[in-house]
Amino acid sequence: MNITLERCSARHPSARGQAPAALRELSLKVTSGEQVAVIGPSGAGKTTLLHLLACALQPSEGALQLNGSNPWVLPRSGLQKLRGELFLAPQVPPLPPRQRVVPPLLAGRLPHESRWASVRSLFYPTDIAQAERAL
C-alpha cells in the first residue's frame, strides 16, 4: 500500500479543549514494501500519526492518501472495509521502554531468517546489543 500525507495536522484523539495539534503540517510518503519505524519521546505525536495512518482519525488539515485515494470520501461501509485491511494495536498495558522499540526492530529481520530462527527468537531474542546500537 502506498501512503502519502501532505501537510497533515491532527490532535490526539483524547486531547481536550484547545490542546495544540500533536502533528503539524507533516508530509510523509511510504511506498509499498517499505518498512518504517516511528520512534520519538512521549508526546511527540507517534500515536496520533498511527491513528491517521489507520484511518481512525481524520486530519484537521492537509490530505491523507492511501494508494492515491482519499479514504475520507468513501461511504461508511467502504471506510469500514478499508479499516479492516489496516491494523492498529494499542499498547495495553504499556510496555517497558526497552520493549517498545527493540523487539519490533528485531522483528524486521524475521522475513530474512529461517523458520526455526524466527520461532527461536520469540523466546530467546538475539542481537539485542546490535539493535540498541542501531537506535
Phi, psi and omega in degrees: 000134175267130183237131178227127171248129179239106177050047182277139172234145180198154175254148177302142182304331181266004180294143182241155174058227183261035179301142181294158179296137176286329176237134180230117175051047180277130174242135185204142175226125177235123181265158182307132179094344178287149173248132184232136174252136177251108185232136177178170181289165177303134178086005183280347179107011182299311182295321178298317177299315180295323176296320176299311184294333179269006182059030175267348182216129178272136179296143177284334176216157177087191185223139172248132176231133174245119185053039175082003182240148176278114182293339185280356175265355179290151172295162183309316181295324178292321178293320178296320178296317178298316179300330177293338178270346180257166182217130176225116180245109179292154178273095177228118354287163180300143179273153173299152185310316183296324182281349181286330188244314189297309181301316177297325178297315178293328180296335178297342179272345187307319180297342183260002181252163177292163179301316181298316180297323179295314180294316180300323183294341176295327183258327182226080181300140178245163176062030178298318180299320179295319179297318180293326176293326181293335180284000000 
